[in-house]
């Protein structure tokens, strides 16, 4: 893995409604030394009982009514995120926004780790269009149960690992900020 930190957490949130503070599920996949070492998924009781996105992820109020709030789950999440050099998410601005809003609502400090967006990574690394998560997973041969928070998070972890395997430099001269990835051919596995 060329100039790629091998220690990160891939994260995916599902939300109940249009409020970024309405996380109802989170998936976390921890990668250490370039290997997936931990997978975890949690249901979260959002601040409102009205669900408008159940048709997408299948989660309803009855599934989360007795689950912990984000604030109640935070000690577990904080421990899981500790030590990550960065967080990876597909459409990272969404997941970062959910994390920030939930932390703010819970009165806890937002983790300092930066986010890597696997949408941007897939576009730059393999010139994939469209870059919806199912499209990227199909291109790379990654199994996916879309809108299942754990499956989505694991897919993100595998996208980062595939980029690293292909020699993509996330942080150096060809990194995300610079925008000049080489585009190796990629076949479905």
JSON list of C-alpha atoms in Angstrom, two decimals:
[
{"chain": "A", "resi": 1, "resn": "UNK", "atom": "CA", "xyz": [0.00, 0.00, 0.00]},
{"chain": "A", "resi": 2, "resn": "UNK", "atom": "CA", "xyz": [1.75, 3.07, -1.30]},
{"chain": "A", "resi": 3, "resn": "UNK", "atom": "CA", "xyz": [1.44, 6.08, 1.05]},
{"chain": "A", "resi": 4, "resn": "UNK", "atom": "CA", "xyz": [-1.94, 4.83, 2.20]},
{"chain": "A", "resi": 5, "resn": "UNK", "atom": "CA", "xyz": [-2.65, 4.57, 5.88]},
{"chain": "A", "resi": 6, "resn": "UNK", "atom": "CA", "xyz": [-3.61, 1.03, 6.66]},
{"chain": "A", "resi": 7, "resn": "UNK", "atom": "CA", "xyz": [-5.64, 2.06, 9.72]},
{"chain": "A", "resi": 8, "resn": "UNK", "atom": "CA", "xyz": [-9.07, 3.50, 9.09]},
{"chain": "A", "resi": 9, "resn": "UNK", "atom": "CA", "xyz": [-12.75, 3.03, 9.81]},
{"chain": "A", "resi": 10, "resn": "UNK", "atom": "CA", "xyz": [-15.36, 2.86, 7.07]},
{"chain": "A", "resi": 11, "resn": "UNK", "atom": "CA", "xyz": [-18.68, 4.26, 8.25]},
{"chain": "A", "resi": 12, "resn": "UNK", "atom": "CA", "xyz": [-22.21, 4.36, 6.90]},
{"chain": "A", "resi": 13, "resn": "UNK", "atom": "CA", "xyz": [-25.34, 5.92, 8.39]},
{"chain": "A", "resi": 14, "resn": "UNK", "atom": "CA", "xyz": [-28.98, 5.36, 7.56]},
{"chain": "A", "resi": 15, "resn": "UNK", "atom": "CA", "xyz": [-31.38, 8.13, 8.55]},
{"chain": "A", "resi": 16, "resn": "UNK", "atom": "CA", "xyz": [-35.05, 8.17, 9.49]},
{"chain": "A", "resi": 17, "resn": "UNK", "atom": "CA", "xyz": [-35.93, 11.52, 7.96]},
{"chain": "A", "resi": 18, "resn": "UNK", "atom": "CA", "xyz": [-34.37, 14.51, 6.24]},
{"chain": "A", "resi": 19, "resn": "UNK", "atom": "CA", "xyz": [-32.74, 15.77, 9.45]},
{"chain": "A", "resi": 20, "resn": "UNK", "atom": "CA", "xyz": [-29.05, 14.95, 9.61]},
{"chain": "A", "resi": 21, "resn": "UNK", "atom": "CA", "xyz": [-29.53, 14.23, 13.31]},
{"chain": "A", "resi": 22, "resn": "UNK", "atom": "CA", "xyz": [-31.95, 11.36, 12.55]},
{"chain": "A", "resi": 23, "resn": "UNK", "atom": "CA", "xyz": [-29.46, 8.47, 12.36]},
{"chain": "A", "resi": 24, "resn": "UNK", "atom": "CA", "xyz": [-31.33, 5.21, 12.84]},
{"chain": "A", "resi": 25, "resn": "UNK", "atom": "CA", "xyz": [-28.49, 2.81, 11.96]},
{"chain": "A", "resi": 26, "resn": "UNK", "atom": "CA", "xyz": [-24.73, 2.91, 11.67]},
{"chain": "A", "resi": 27, "resn": "UNK", "atom": "CA", "xyz": [-22.27, 0.41, 10.26]},
{"chain": "A", "resi": 28, "resn": "UNK", "atom": "CA", "xyz": [-18.57, 0.53, 11.13]},
{"chain": "A", "resi": 29, "resn": "UNK", "atom": "CA", "xyz": [-15.77, -1.54, 9.61]},
{"chain": "A", "resi": 30, "resn": "UNK", "atom": "CA", "xyz": [-12.35, -1.22, 11.18]},
{"chain": "A", "resi": 31, "resn": "UNK", "atom": "CA", "xyz": [-9.26, -1.80, 9.05]},
{"chain": "A", "resi": 32, "resn": "UNK", "atom": "CA", "xyz": [-5.87, -2.27, 10.73]},
{"chain": "A", "resi": 33, "resn": "UNK", "atom": "CA", "xyz": [-2.68, -2.94, 8.81]},
{"chain": "A", "resi": 34, "resn": "UNK", "atom": "CA", "xyz": [-4.73, -3.22, 5.62]},
{"chain": "A", "resi": 35, "resn": "UNK", "atom": "CA", "xyz": [-7.03, -5.97, 6.93]},
{"chain": "A", "resi": 36, "resn": "UNK", "atom": "CA", "xyz": [-10.64, -5.83, 8.04]},
{"chain": "A", "resi": 37, "resn": "UNK", "atom": "CA", "xyz": [-10.52, -6.73, 11.73]},
{"chain": "A", "resi": 38, "resn": "UNK", "atom": "CA", "xyz": [-13.91, -5.66, 13.06]},
{"chain": "A", "resi": 39, "resn": "UNK", "atom": "CA", "xyz": [-17.44, -5.26, 11.72]},
{"chain": "A", "resi": 40, "resn": "UNK", "atom": "CA", "xyz": [-20.21, -3.73, 13.79]},
{"chain": "A", "resi": 41, "resn": "UNK", "atom": "CA", "xyz": [-23.71, -2.49, 13.21]},
{"chain": "A", "resi": 42, "resn": "UNK", "atom": "CA", "xyz": [-26.01, -0.62, 15.58]},
{"chain": "A", "resi": 43, "resn": "UNK", "atom": "CA", "xyz": [-29.60, 0.48, 15.43]},
{"chain": "A", "resi": 44, "resn": "UNK", "atom": "CA", "xyz": [-30.14, 3.95, 16.89]},
{"chain": "A", "resi": 45, "resn": "UNK", "atom": "CA", "xyz": [-33.29, 5.58, 18.26]},
{"chain": "A", "resi": 46, "resn": "UNK", "atom": "CA", "xyz": [-33.51, 8.90, 16.40]},
{"chain": "A", "resi": 47, "resn": "UNK", "atom": "CA", "xyz": [-34.92, 12.04, 18.06]},
{"chain": "A", "resi": 48, "resn": "UNK", "atom": "CA", "xyz": [-38.22, 11.77, 16.15]},
{"chain": "A", "resi": 49, "resn": "UNK", "atom": "CA", "xyz": [-40.50, 8.78, 15.67]},
{"chain": "A", "resi": 50, "resn": "UNK", "atom": "CA", "xyz": [-41.57, 9.69, 12.13]},
{"chain": "A", "resi": 51, "resn": "UNK", "atom": "CA", "xyz": [-39.73, 7.64, 9.52]},
{"chain": "A", "resi": 52, "resn": "UNK", "atom": "CA", "xyz": [-39.86, 8.70, 5.87]},
{"chain": "A", "resi": 53, "resn": "UNK", "atom": "CA", "xyz": [-36.97, 6.60, 4.53]},
{"chain": "A", "resi": 54, "resn": "UNK", "atom": "CA", "xyz": [-38.17, 3.15, 5.65]},
{"chain": "A", "resi": 55, "resn": "UNK", "atom": "CA", "xyz": [-38.87, 2.33, 2.00]},
{"chain": "A", "resi": 56, "resn": "UNK", "atom": "CA", "xyz": [-35.12, 2.66, 1.35]},
{"chain": "A", "resi": 57, "resn": "UNK", "atom": "CA", "xyz": [-33.54, 0.83, 4.28]},
{"chain": "A", "resi": 58, "resn": "UNK", "atom": "CA", "xyz": [-36.46, -1.09, 5.80]},
{"chain": "A", "resi": 59, "resn": "UNK", "atom": "CA", "xyz": [-35.95, 0.32, 9.31]},
{"chain": "A", "resi": 60, "resn": "UNK", "atom": "CA", "xyz": [-39.06, 1.47, 11.13]},
{"chain": "A", "resi": 61, "resn": "UNK", "atom": "CA", "xyz": [-39.73, 3.08, 14.51]},
{"chain": "A", "resi": 62, "resn": "UNK", "atom": "CA", "xyz": [-40.72, -0.31, 15.96]},
{"chain": "A", "resi": 63, "resn": "UNK", "atom": "CA", "xyz": [-37.17, -1.56, 15.23]},
{"chain": "A", "resi": 64, "resn": "UNK", "atom": "CA", "xyz": [-35.47, 1.28, 17.12]},
{"chain": "A", "resi": 65, "resn": "UNK", "atom": "CA", "xyz": [-37.95, 2.46, 19.79]},
{"chain": "A", "resi": 66, "resn": "UNK", "atom": "CA", "xyz": [-36.09, 0.57, 22.54]},
{"chain": "A", "resi": 67, "resn": "UNK", "atom": "CA", "xyz": [-32.57, 1.06, 21.12]},
{"chain": "A", "resi": 68, "resn": "UNK", "atom": "CA", "xyz": [-30.12, 3.60, 22.54]},
{"chain": "A", "resi": 69, "resn": "UNK", "atom": "CA", "xyz": [-30.08, 7.17, 21.28]},
{"chain": "A", "resi": 70, "resn": "UNK", "atom": "CA", "xyz": [-26.93, 8.42, 19.58]},
{"chain": "A", "resi": 71, "resn": "UNK", "atom": "CA", "xyz": [-25.84, 9.93, 22.90]},
{"chain": "A", "resi": 72, "resn": "UNK", "atom": "CA", "xyz": [-26.35, 6.56, 24.60]},
{"chain": "A", "resi": 73, "resn": "UNK", "atom": "CA", "xyz": [-24.42, 4.74, 21.90]},
{"chain": "A", "resi": 74, "resn": "UNK", "atom": "CA", "xyz": [-21.64, 7.33, 21.70]},
{"chain": "A", "resi": 75, "resn": "UNK", "atom": "CA", "xyz": [-19.22, 5.66, 24.18]},
{"chain": "A", "resi": 76, "resn": "UNK", "atom": "CA", "xyz": [-19.24, 2.53, 22.01]},
{"chain": "A", "resi": 77, "resn": "UNK", "atom": "CA", "xyz": [-18.86, 4.51, 18.76]},
{"chain": "A", "resi": 78, "resn": "UNK", "atom": "CA", "xyz": [-16.11, 6.71, 20.19]},
{"chain": "A", "resi": 79, "resn": "UNK", "atom": "CA", "xyz": [-14.13, 3.63, 21.18]},
{"chain": "A", "resi": 80, "resn": "UNK", "atom": "CA", "xyz": [-14.57, 2.14, 17.69]},
{"chain": "A", "resi": 81, "resn": "UNK", "atom": "CA", "xyz": [-13.45, 5.35, 15.98]},
{"chain": "A", "resi": 82, "resn": "UNK", "atom": "CA", "xyz": [-10.45, 5.93, 18.27]},
{"chain": "A", "resi": 83, "resn": "UNK", "atom": "CA", "xyz": [-7.11, 5.57, 16.55]},
{"chain": "A", "resi": 84, "resn": "UNK", "atom": "CA", "xyz": [-8.46, 5.79, 13.01]},
{"chain": "A", "resi": 85, "resn": "UNK", "atom": "CA", "xyz": [-6.22, 7.86, 10.76]},
{"chain": "A", "resi": 86, "resn": "UNK", "atom": "CA", "xyz": [-9.28, 8.66, 8.66]},
{"chain": "A", "resi": 87, "resn": "UNK", "atom": "CA", "xyz": [-12.88, 7.65, 8.09]},
{"chain": "A", "resi": 88, "resn": "UNK", "atom": "CA", "xyz": [-14.08, 6.36, 4.73]},
{"chain": "A", "resi": 89, "resn": "UNK", "atom": "CA", "xyz": [-17.63, 6.77, 3.44]},
{"chain": "A", "resi": 90, "resn": "UNK", "atom": "CA", "xyz": [-19.45, 6.69, 0.13]},
{"chain": "A", "resi": 91, "resn": "UNK", "atom": "CA", "xyz": [-20.67, 10.25, -0.46]},
{"chain": "A", "resi": 92, "resn": "UNK", "atom": "CA", "xyz": [-18.71, 11.27, 2.62]},
{"chain": "A", "resi": 93, "resn": "UNK", "atom": "CA", "xyz": [-20.35, 14.68, 2.90]},
{"chain": "A", "resi": 94, "resn": "UNK", "atom": "CA", "xyz": [-23.60, 12.93, 3.89]},
{"chain": "A", "resi": 95, "resn": "UNK", "atom": "CA", "xyz": [-22.07, 10.64, 6.53]},
{"chain": "A", "resi": 96, "resn": "UNK", "atom": "CA", "xyz": [-19.86, 13.43, 7.86]},
{"chain": "A", "resi": 97, "resn": "UNK", "atom": "CA", "xyz": [-22.92, 15.66, 8.11]},
{"chain": "A", "resi": 98, "resn": "UNK", "atom": "CA", "xyz": [-24.87, 12.98, 9.99]},
{"chain": "A", "resi": 99, "resn": "UNK", "atom": "CA", "xyz": [-21.96, 12.35, 12.36]},
{"chain": "A", "resi": 100, "resn": "UNK", "atom": "CA", "xyz": [-21.53, 16.08, 13.00]},
{"chain": "A", "resi": 101, "resn": "UNK", "atom": "CA", "xyz": [-25.26, 16.68, 13.56]},
{"chain": "A", "resi": 102, "resn": "UNK", "atom": "CA", "xyz": [-25.64, 13.68, 15.86]},
{"chain": "A", "resi": 103, "resn": "UNK", "atom": "CA", "xyz": [-22.55, 14.65, 17.87]},
{"chain": "A", "resi": 104, "resn": "UNK", "atom": "CA", "xyz": [-23.82, 18.21, 18.16]},
{"chain": "A", "resi": 105, "resn": "UNK", "atom": "CA", "xyz": [-27.27, 17.06, 19.30]},
{"chain": "A", "resi": 106, "resn": "UNK", "atom": "CA", "xyz": [-25.67, 14.69, 21.82]},
{"chain": "A", "resi": 107, "resn": "UNK", "atom": "CA", "xyz": [-23.30, 17.37, 23.12]},
{"chain": "A", "resi": 108, "resn": "UNK", "atom": "CA", "xyz": [-20.17, 15.38, 22.30]},
{"chain": "A", "resi": 109, "resn": "UNK", "atom": "CA", "xyz": [-17.03, 16.36, 20.43]},
{"chain": "A", "resi": 110, "resn": "UNK", "atom": "CA", "xyz": [-16.94, 15.44, 16.75]},
{"chain": "A", "resi": 111, "resn": "UNK", "atom": "CA", "xyz": [-14.06, 13.06, 15.92]},
{"chain": "A", "resi": 112, "resn": "UNK", "atom": "CA", "xyz": [-11.11, 14.89, 14.37]},
{"chain": "A", "resi": 113, "resn": "UNK", "atom": "CA", "xyz": [-10.32, 12.21, 11.79]},
{"chain": "A", "resi": 114, "resn": "UNK", "atom": "CA", "xyz": [-10.72, 13.43, 8.19]},
{"chain": "A", "resi": 115, "resn": "UNK", "atom": "CA", "xyz": [-13.04, 11.71, 5.74]},
{"chain": "A", "resi": 116, "resn": "UNK", "atom": "CA", "xyz": [-12.10, 10.00, 2.48]},
{"chain": "A", "resi": 117, "resn": "UNK", "atom": "CA", "xyz": [-14.97, 9.89, 0.00]},
{"chain": "A", "resi": 118, "resn": "UNK", "atom": "CA", "xyz": [-15.17, 6.64, -1.96]},
{"chain": "A", "resi": 119, "resn": "UNK", "atom": "CA", "xyz": [-17.33, 8.34, -4.63]},
{"chain": "A", "resi": 120, "resn": "UNK", "atom": "CA", "xyz": [-14.44, 10.68, -5.44]},
{"chain": "A", "resi": 121, "resn": "UNK", "atom": "CA", "xyz": [-11.94, 7.86, -5.04]},
{"chain": "A", "resi": 122, "resn": "UNK", "atom": "CA", "xyz": [-13.78, 5.60, -7.51]},
{"chain": "A", "resi": 123, "resn": "UNK", "atom": "CA", "xyz": [-14.06, 8.40, -10.08]},
{"chain": "A", "resi": 124, "resn": "UNK", "atom": "CA", "xyz": [-10.40, 9.26, -9.87]},
{"chain": "A", "resi": 125, "resn": "UNK", "atom": "CA", "xyz": [-9.01, 5.75, -9.51]},
{"chain": "A", "resi": 126, "resn": "UNK", "atom": "CA", "xyz": [-11.06, 3.89, -12.12]},
{"chain": "A", "resi": 127, "resn": "UNK", "atom": "CA", "xyz": [-13.06, 6.59, -13.91]},
{"chain": "A", "resi": 128, "resn": "UNK", "atom": "CA", "xyz": [-16.32, 4.89, -12.89]},
{"chain": "A", "resi": 129, "resn": "UNK", "atom": "CA", "xyz": [-19.55, 6.66, -13.92]},
{"chain": "A", "resi": 130, "resn": "UNK", "atom": "CA", "xyz": [-22.09, 6.58, -12.43]},
{"chain": "A", "resi": 131, "resn": "UNK", "atom": "CA", "xyz": [-20.54, 6.23, -9.01]},
{"chain": "A", "resi": 132, "resn": "UNK", "atom": "CA", "xyz": [-23.48, 5.07, -6.94]},
{"chain": "A", "resi": 133, "resn": "UNK", "atom": "CA", "xyz": [-22.34, 2.45, -4.46]},
{"chain": "A", "resi": 134, "resn": "UNK", "atom": "CA", "xyz": [-23.94, -0.48, -6.35]},
{"chain": "A", "resi": 135, "resn": "UNK", "atom": "CA", "xyz": [-22.19, 0.65, -9.56]},
{"chain": "A", "resi": 136, "resn": "UNK", "atom": "CA", "xyz": [-18.76, 0.85, -7.91]},
{"chain": "A", "resi": 137, "resn": "UNK", "atom": "CA", "xyz": [-19.27, -2.48, -6.15]},
{"chain": "A", "resi": 138, "resn": "UNK", "atom": "CA", "xyz": [-20.33, -4.13, -9.42]},
{"chain": "A", "resi": 139, "resn": "UNK", "atom": "CA", "xyz": [-17.23, -2.74, -11.18]},
{"chain": "A", "resi": 140, "resn": "UNK", "atom": "CA", "xyz": [-14.92, -4.01, -8.43]},
{"chain": "A", "resi": 141, "resn": "UNK", "atom": "CA", "xyz": [-16.73, -7.30, -7.77]},
{"chain": "A", "resi": 142, "resn": "UNK", "atom": "CA", "xyz": [-17.64, -6.36, -4.19]},
{"chain": "A", "resi": 143, "resn": "UNK", "atom": "CA", "xyz": [-20.72, -7.97, -2.62]},
{"chain": "A", "resi": 144, "resn": "UNK", "atom": "CA", "xyz": [-23.32, -5.47, -1.43]},
{"chain": "A", "resi": 145, "resn": "UNK", "atom": "CA", "xyz": [-26.70, -5.42, 0.28]},
{"chain": "A", "resi": 146, "resn": "UNK", "atom": "CA", "xyz": [-27.36, -1.76, -0.44]},
{"chain": "A", "resi": 147, "resn": "UNK", "atom": "CA", "xyz": [-28.75, 0.45, 2.35]},
{"chain": "A", "resi": 148, "resn": "UNK", "atom": "CA", "xyz": [-27.77, -2.07, 5.00]},
{"chain": "A", "resi": 149, "resn": "UNK", "atom": "CA", "xyz": [-25.41, 0.11, 7.05]},
{"chain": "A", "resi": 150, "resn": "UNK", "atom": "CA", "xyz": [-22.90, -2.68, 7.73]},
{"chain": "A", "resi": 151, "resn": "UNK", "atom": "CA", "xyz": [-22.84, -3.89, 4.12]},
{"chain": "A", "resi": 152, "resn": "UNK", "atom": "CA", "xyz": [-22.40, -0.33, 2.84]},
{"chain": "A", "resi": 153, "resn": "UNK", "atom": "CA", "xyz": [-19.57, 0.34, 5.32]},
{"chain": "A", "resi": 154, "resn": "UNK", "atom": "CA", "xyz": [-17.82, -2.90, 4.38]},
{"chain": "A", "resi": 155, "resn": "UNK", "atom": "CA", "xyz": [-18.13, -2.01, 0.70]},
{"chain": "A", "resi": 156, "resn": "UNK", "atom": "CA", "xyz": [-16.47, 1.35, 1.41]},
{"chain": "A", "resi": 157, "resn": "UNK", "atom": "CA", "xyz": [-13.64, -0.36, 3.25]},
{"chain": "A", "resi": 158, "resn": "UNK", "atom": "CA", "xyz": [-13.13, -2.71, 0.31]},
{"chain": "A", "resi": 159, "resn": "UNK", "atom": "CA", "xyz": [-13.13, 0.19, -2.17]},
{"chain": "A", "resi": 160, "resn": "UNK", "atom": "CA", "xyz": [-10.31, 1.88, -0.23]},
{"chain": "A", "resi": 161, "resn": "UNK", "atom": "CA", "xyz": [-8.42, -1.42, -0.01]},
{"chain": "A", "resi": 162, "resn": "UNK", "atom": "CA", "xyz": [-8.87, -2.05, -3.75]},
{"chain": "A", "resi": 163, "resn": "UNK", "atom": "CA", "xyz": [-7.50, 1.41, -4.51]},
{"chain": "A", "resi": 164, "resn": "UNK", "atom": "CA", "xyz": [-4.53, 0.72, -2.26]},
{"chain": "A", "resi": 165, "resn": "UNK", "atom": "CA", "xyz": [-3.97, -2.64, -3.95]},
{"chain": "A", "resi": 166, "resn": "UNK", "atom": "CA", "xyz": [-3.94, -0.83, -7.31]},
{"chain": "A", "resi": 167, "resn": "UNK", "atom": "CA", "xyz": [-1.26, 1.54, -6.02]},
{"chain": "A", "resi": 168, "resn": "UNK", "atom": "CA", "xyz": [-3.48, 4.59, -5.70]},
{"chain": "A", "resi": 169, "resn": "UNK", "atom": "CA", "xyz": [-1.84, 7.22, -3.50]},
{"chain": "A", "resi": 170, "resn": "UNK", "atom": "CA", "xyz": [-4.63, 8.78, -1.40]},
{"chain": "A", "resi": 171, "resn": "UNK", "atom": "CA", "xyz": [-2.54, 11.45, 0.26]},
{"chain": "A", "resi": 172, "resn": "UNK", "atom": "CA", "xyz": [0.54, 12.14, -1.86]},
{"chain": "A", "resi": 173, "resn": "UNK", "atom": "CA", "xyz": [1.16, 13.81, -5.19]},
{"chain": "A", "resi": 174, "resn": "UNK", "atom": "CA", "xyz": [-1.68, 11.83, -6.80]},
{"chain": "A", "resi": 175, "resn": "UNK", "atom": "CA", "xyz": [-4.00, 12.06, -3.80]},
{"chain": "A", "resi": 176, "resn": "UNK", "atom": "CA", "xyz": [-7.59, 13.11, -3.49]},
{"chain": "A", "resi": 177, "resn": "UNK", "atom": "CA", "xyz": [-6.68, 16.74, -3.00]},
{"chain": "A", "resi": 178, "resn": "UNK", "atom": "CA", "xyz": [-4.56, 16.77, -6.16]},
{"chain": "A", "resi": 179, "resn": "UNK", "atom": "CA", "xyz": [-7.05, 14.89, -8.33]},
{"chain": "A", "resi": 180, "resn": "UNK", "atom": "CA", "xyz": [-4.67, 13.15, -10.73]},
{"chain": "A", "resi": 181, "resn": "UNK", "atom": "CA", "xyz": [-5.03, 9.43, -10.22]},
{"chain": "A", "resi": 182, "resn": "UNK", "atom": "CA", "xyz": [-3.74, 6.97, -12.74]},
{"chain": "A", "resi": 183, "resn": "UNK", "atom": "CA", "xyz": [-6.58, 4.84, -14.02]},
{"chain": "A", "resi": 184, "resn": "UNK", "atom": "CA", "xyz": [-5.62, 1.16, -14.00]},
{"chain": "A", "resi": 185, "resn": "UNK", "atom": "CA", "xyz": [-7.92, -1.33, -15.66]},
{"chain": "A", "resi": 186, "resn": "UNK", "atom": "CA", "xyz": [-10.07, -3.21, -13.19]},
{"chain": "A", "resi": 187, "resn": "UNK", "atom": "CA", "xyz": [-11.95, -6.43, -13.74]},
{"chain": "A", "resi": 188, "resn": "UNK", "atom": "CA", "xyz": [-14.75, -7.80, -11.61]},
{"chain": "A", "resi": 189, "resn": "UNK", "atom": "CA", "xyz": [-13.49, -10.44, -9.23]}
]
